[in-house]
Amino acid sequence: MTIRAWLTALVVAVSLLVGAPSPTATASDGSLGVRIDGLTPSRLSADATITMSGIVRNTGSTPWTSVQAYLVIPRTPFQSRGQIESAIEDGQSYTGERVIDAGSFAELGDLAPGGVRRFRISVPVSRLGLAGPGGVYPVGVQVLATDDEGQRSNDAVARATTFLPWVPDPAAPVPAGIVWPFTPTWEPDGSELEEAARSVQQGQLRHYLDAAAATPREGRSIVLDPSILDDLTRLTDPENLPKGVDLTAADTAAVTDWLADLRELSLDSATWIVSYARPDELALSRYPENAEVLWKRVDQATDDSLADNALSGPRASWPTIAGTTLTMLEDIRARGDGPTLVSRQTLPGWEPRLGSVVNLETLNGPLPLLVNGALPDVPGSETPVTMRQRILTDAALGAVSRESDKNSRSDALTIVDPSWDPGTTGGPVVAEAVTTAGSGGLTRPVTATDLTRSAPLNYSGDVVEDVETRSLGAGSLDAIANLSDVADLHDSVVVDPTRPDHDRDIAALMSVRWRSNTTALDQRVDRELAALESDLDSISIDSPSTITLSSSRGGFPLTLANETDKTVRVGLDLVADNPSLQLDDIDVVEIDAGERHTFTVQVDLGDQTSSTVSARLATDAGVTFGEPAVFNIRSSNVGLIVWAAMAAAGLLVVATWARRFLGRRRRRAAAPDAEADGFEGPDE
């Protein structure tokens, strides 16, 4: 480390100690909040005047009096990301020295509960005694106030922090871009869909999309979870809104417009497609027994949704920030070679000099990783101004890195939180940071796709092998896999169902958003399974317990009853306990809702007198289901015996009659002869 760097670290440490709050600081009260929404200039210079503005809000139930807002800045800049991160981790007051000169702070007066005051502070750089260019200055605002008991501490009761780079113009602009992820951020059970519709019209979702659209195309990347399109499309038909959702025509029209705008933005951007509903990849890696079946559902759901919305793009993976392991990355690479979004927690050996995109060598080949290298959270809420300054800070540190290391790939690619609200005018403010003109020559726009195509460096450090992050459990995945099997069976039986398949519904059940409420997930799976099984159970076989044939060959009726409200397509699978019994195959037929269909089954018992037969419902593919109808088939030879006996009796009767008739005739013929012989005898 250079002498200058050591001196910088020493100054930072001193600043931390001087500015650290005491244990009795009223800052722990938390009832005053402050945010920075204005800062000029975005890059320091010797002749500049730092002007910071924003609001202070009383979020508590007691008043504050004599509220003051002070600018805070150290005299020496940070020269590396490591220094900044160490300072953030050490404490909240790392911003340095409070400027207390007369006229350099804002007097805001009193703040009643719920009250808001705007502040504006202006301090010329020439009055601050700064060390000059060569790094990044943390700059912020601290609020002092008197509480309702008359106590006033010298420690800040509220603070917010951002950064101001002061670097010479780099030899070449640093690549900078913004990644805008679009994924549902509401509860997966649909309970917040109405709020989402309002947000689309005039809230966070509208602001977020407009801000993404304001980013120059050359520096804009979209990460799209197609389930957000399906979720909101459900709100576009006023006649068929989800249960519990009440929207006006204006609301549904706003959702329709927002969806059209998102589709247009995706087509006009470097767009990566992530798996439908962001499945819990950690759970599927931990419990791989059903992974293959469930991943097929997810992939098909993703394909179907993209086809419905006429969208396409390279596939990417987006596990959770703290839930990615080496095994997961190996599994991801085995399924494809698309980029994967990971956090620095996953790659503890990652350094900004490697660039935001690196290659990881896996057993199945290289896997490009997009590393979210964002700085840790700083005091105060994120605003368009602080977002802009964060990007410029990364760019400034990248410029320093590139000048000192010819192999450095440092950049300023920033991934935005999809739940962030940039406000109605935040987009153009953020966009300044990724344009050469807006950044004063510090940056040039770049997309995530550009970086993956620029021969990224290999990452050879460690990868996290295990995490304590909670995921969906094995029992939940088993239940979803069972639901998947039953859904397949249902879809193969039901003709023209109300929905073409269950891929998207089942994929949505594996979303990481269910992690926080697995009880509700299990109940949802049970309900969907019961609905499908109810349909299948409503198809039955009517048959007598015993069927008697008049001979060894013959036919008998079996009736199928469809008591569902859908047309079904089923056949019969007949199995006898006697393997020599021959039963004709029964082809699949369509049976309308509420109707019955009777088959005539042909059977040949051969030499057998009886056999037990099981009849089960069957699909086109020969898959059987439902409770079997079991009955006995027997042949009766009584008919033949009776007819033979009757024939024999008839013959006997005929023979007896003929014998008696012929005997009588012989006796009659013999009588005259006897008489003639007797008459002549005496005459002799």
PDB file of C-alpha atoms in Angstrom, residues 132-224:
ATOM      1  CA  GLY A 132      -8.328  17.668  -3.618  1.00  0.00           C
ATOM      2  CA  PRO A 133      -8.890  15.218  -6.460  1.00  0.00           C
ATOM      3  CA  GLY A 134      -8.019  11.560  -6.389  1.00  0.00           C
ATOM      4  CA  GLY A 135     -10.978   9.689  -4.956  1.00  0.00           C
ATOM      5  CA  VAL A 136     -14.510   9.790  -3.602  1.00  0.00           C
ATOM      6  CA  TYR A 137     -15.796  11.960  -0.763  1.00  0.00           C
ATOM      7  CA  PRO A 138     -18.711  10.660   1.290  1.00  0.00           C
ATOM      8  CA  VAL A 139     -21.047  13.594   1.822  1.00  0.00           C
ATOM      9  CA  GLY A 140     -24.235  13.734   3.786  1.00  0.00           C
ATOM     10  CA  VAL A 141     -26.627  15.549   6.041  1.00  0.00           C
ATOM     11  CA  GLN A 142     -27.005  15.247   9.809  1.00  0.00           C
ATOM     12  CA  VAL A 143     -30.017  16.518  11.709  1.00  0.00           C
ATOM     13  CA  LEU A 144     -29.851  17.917  15.249  1.00  0.00           C
ATOM     14  CA  ALA A 145     -33.026  18.629  17.227  1.00  0.00           C
ATOM     15  CA  THR A 146     -34.510  19.010  20.704  1.00  0.00           C
ATOM     16  CA  ASP A 147     -36.932  16.305  21.815  1.00  0.00           C
ATOM     17  CA  ASP A 148     -40.231  16.741  23.664  1.00  0.00           C
ATOM     18  CA  GLU A 149     -38.452  16.512  27.043  1.00  0.00           C
ATOM     19  CA  GLY A 150     -36.120  19.393  26.200  1.00  0.00           C
ATOM     20  CA  GLN A 151     -33.089  17.179  25.681  1.00  0.00           C
ATOM     21  CA  ARG A 152     -30.706  18.074  22.869  1.00  0.00           C
ATOM     22  CA  SER A 153     -27.731  15.918  22.022  1.00  0.00           C
ATOM     23  CA  ASN A 154     -24.784  16.834  19.863  1.00  0.00           C
ATOM     24  CA  ASP A 155     -25.306  13.515  18.105  1.00  0.00           C
ATOM     25  CA  ALA A 156     -27.441  13.397  14.995  1.00  0.00           C
ATOM     26  CA  VAL A 157     -31.026  12.207  15.378  1.00  0.00           C
ATOM     27  CA  ALA A 158     -31.257  11.505  11.639  1.00  0.00           C
ATOM     28  CA  ARG A 159     -28.739  11.213   8.836  1.00  0.00           C
ATOM     29  CA  ALA A 160     -28.459  10.427   5.131  1.00  0.00           C
ATOM     30  CA  THR A 161     -25.338   9.826   3.074  1.00  0.00           C
ATOM     31  CA  THR A 162     -24.248   9.801  -0.535  1.00  0.00           C
ATOM     32  CA  PHE A 163     -20.944  10.247  -2.390  1.00  0.00           C
ATOM     33  CA  LEU A 164     -19.180  12.914  -4.425  1.00  0.00           C
ATOM     34  CA  PRO A 165     -16.316  11.813  -6.710  1.00  0.00           C
ATOM     35  CA  TRP A 166     -13.410  14.143  -7.364  1.00  0.00           C
ATOM     36  CA  VAL A 167     -11.247  12.560 -10.004  1.00  0.00           C
ATOM     37  CA  PRO A 168      -9.451  13.893 -13.044  1.00  0.00           C
ATOM     38  CA  ASP A 169     -10.976  13.018 -16.378  1.00  0.00           C
ATOM     39  CA  PRO A 170      -9.921   9.421 -17.148  1.00  0.00           C
ATOM     40  CA  ALA A 171      -7.939   8.562 -20.264  1.00  0.00           C
ATOM     41  CA  ALA A 172     -10.993   6.607 -21.407  1.00  0.00           C
ATOM     42  CA  PRO A 173     -14.542   6.739 -20.028  1.00  0.00           C
ATOM     43  CA  VAL A 174     -15.451   3.904 -17.667  1.00  0.00           C
ATOM     44  CA  PRO A 175     -18.205   1.523 -18.889  1.00  0.00           C
ATOM     45  CA  ALA A 176     -21.419   2.230 -16.996  1.00  0.00           C
ATOM     46  CA  GLY A 177     -24.950   0.904 -17.304  1.00  0.00           C
ATOM     47  CA  ILE A 178     -28.135   0.222 -15.391  1.00  0.00           C
ATOM     48  CA  VAL A 179     -29.831  -3.157 -15.069  1.00  0.00           C
ATOM     49  CA  TRP A 180     -33.586  -2.860 -14.480  1.00  0.00           C
ATOM     50  CA  PRO A 181     -35.134  -6.136 -13.243  1.00  0.00           C
ATOM     51  CA  PHE A 182     -38.880  -6.590 -13.708  1.00  0.00           C
ATOM     52  CA  THR A 183     -40.400  -9.257 -11.460  1.00  0.00           C
ATOM     53  CA  PRO A 184     -43.460  -9.350  -9.190  1.00  0.00           C
ATOM     54  CA  THR A 185     -42.682  -7.880  -5.781  1.00  0.00           C
ATOM     55  CA  TRP A 186     -46.148  -8.457  -4.318  1.00  0.00           C
ATOM     56  CA  GLU A 187     -47.427 -11.436  -2.326  1.00  0.00           C
ATOM     57  CA  PRO A 188     -47.709 -14.594  -4.446  1.00  0.00           C
ATOM     58  CA  ASP A 189     -51.206 -15.451  -3.195  1.00  0.00           C
ATOM     59  CA  GLY A 190     -52.701 -12.588  -5.214  1.00  0.00           C
ATOM     60  CA  SER A 191     -53.828 -10.623  -2.157  1.00  0.00           C
ATOM     61  CA  GLU A 192     -51.933  -7.528  -3.295  1.00  0.00           C
ATOM     62  CA  LEU A 193     -52.941  -7.487  -6.956  1.00  0.00           C
ATOM     63  CA  GLU A 194     -55.301  -4.589  -6.444  1.00  0.00           C
ATOM     64  CA  GLU A 195     -52.483  -2.544  -4.920  1.00  0.00           C
ATOM     65  CA  ALA A 196     -50.308  -3.527  -7.875  1.00  0.00           C
ATOM     66  CA  ALA A 197     -52.951  -2.157 -10.227  1.00  0.00           C
ATOM     67  CA  ARG A 198     -52.918   1.168  -8.395  1.00  0.00           C
ATOM     68  CA  SER A 199     -49.110   1.167  -8.506  1.00  0.00           C
ATOM     69  CA  VAL A 200     -49.201   0.635 -12.257  1.00  0.00           C
ATOM     70  CA  GLN A 201     -51.377   3.669 -12.695  1.00  0.00           C
ATOM     71  CA  GLN A 202     -49.596   6.265 -10.580  1.00  0.00           C
ATOM     72  CA  GLY A 203     -47.231   4.565  -8.160  1.00  0.00           C
ATOM     73  CA  GLN A 204     -43.978   2.646  -7.939  1.00  0.00           C
ATOM     74  CA  LEU A 205     -44.513   0.398 -10.965  1.00  0.00           C
ATOM     75  CA  ARG A 206     -45.320   3.352 -13.208  1.00  0.00           C
ATOM     76  CA  HIS A 207     -42.357   5.352 -11.921  1.00  0.00           C
ATOM     77  CA  TYR A 208     -40.020   2.371 -12.184  1.00  0.00           C
ATOM     78  CA  LEU A 209     -40.940   1.629 -15.801  1.00  0.00           C
ATOM     79  CA  ASP A 210     -40.677   5.281 -16.806  1.00  0.00           C
ATOM     80  CA  ALA A 211     -37.242   5.536 -15.176  1.00  0.00           C
ATOM     81  CA  ALA A 212     -36.040   2.449 -17.016  1.00  0.00           C
ATOM     82  CA  ALA A 213     -37.302   3.890 -20.286  1.00  0.00           C
ATOM     83  CA  ALA A 214     -35.424   7.139 -19.568  1.00  0.00           C
ATOM     84  CA  THR A 215     -32.115   5.264 -19.413  1.00  0.00           C
ATOM     85  CA  PRO A 216     -30.303   5.487 -22.772  1.00  0.00           C
ATOM     86  CA  ARG A 217     -30.755   2.327 -24.808  1.00  0.00           C
ATOM     87  CA  GLU A 218     -26.969   1.878 -25.040  1.00  0.00           C
ATOM     88  CA  GLY A 219     -26.711   1.707 -21.248  1.00  0.00           C
ATOM     89  CA  ARG A 220     -29.979  -0.075 -20.450  1.00  0.00           C
ATOM     90  CA  SER A 221     -30.372  -3.740 -19.586  1.00  0.00           C
ATOM     91  CA  ILE A 222     -33.683  -5.407 -18.742  1.00  0.00           C
ATOM     92  CA  VAL A 223     -33.993  -8.578 -16.674  1.00  0.00           C
ATOM     93  CA  LEU A 224     -37.516  -9.837 -17.280  1.00  0.00           C
TER      94      LEU A 224
END
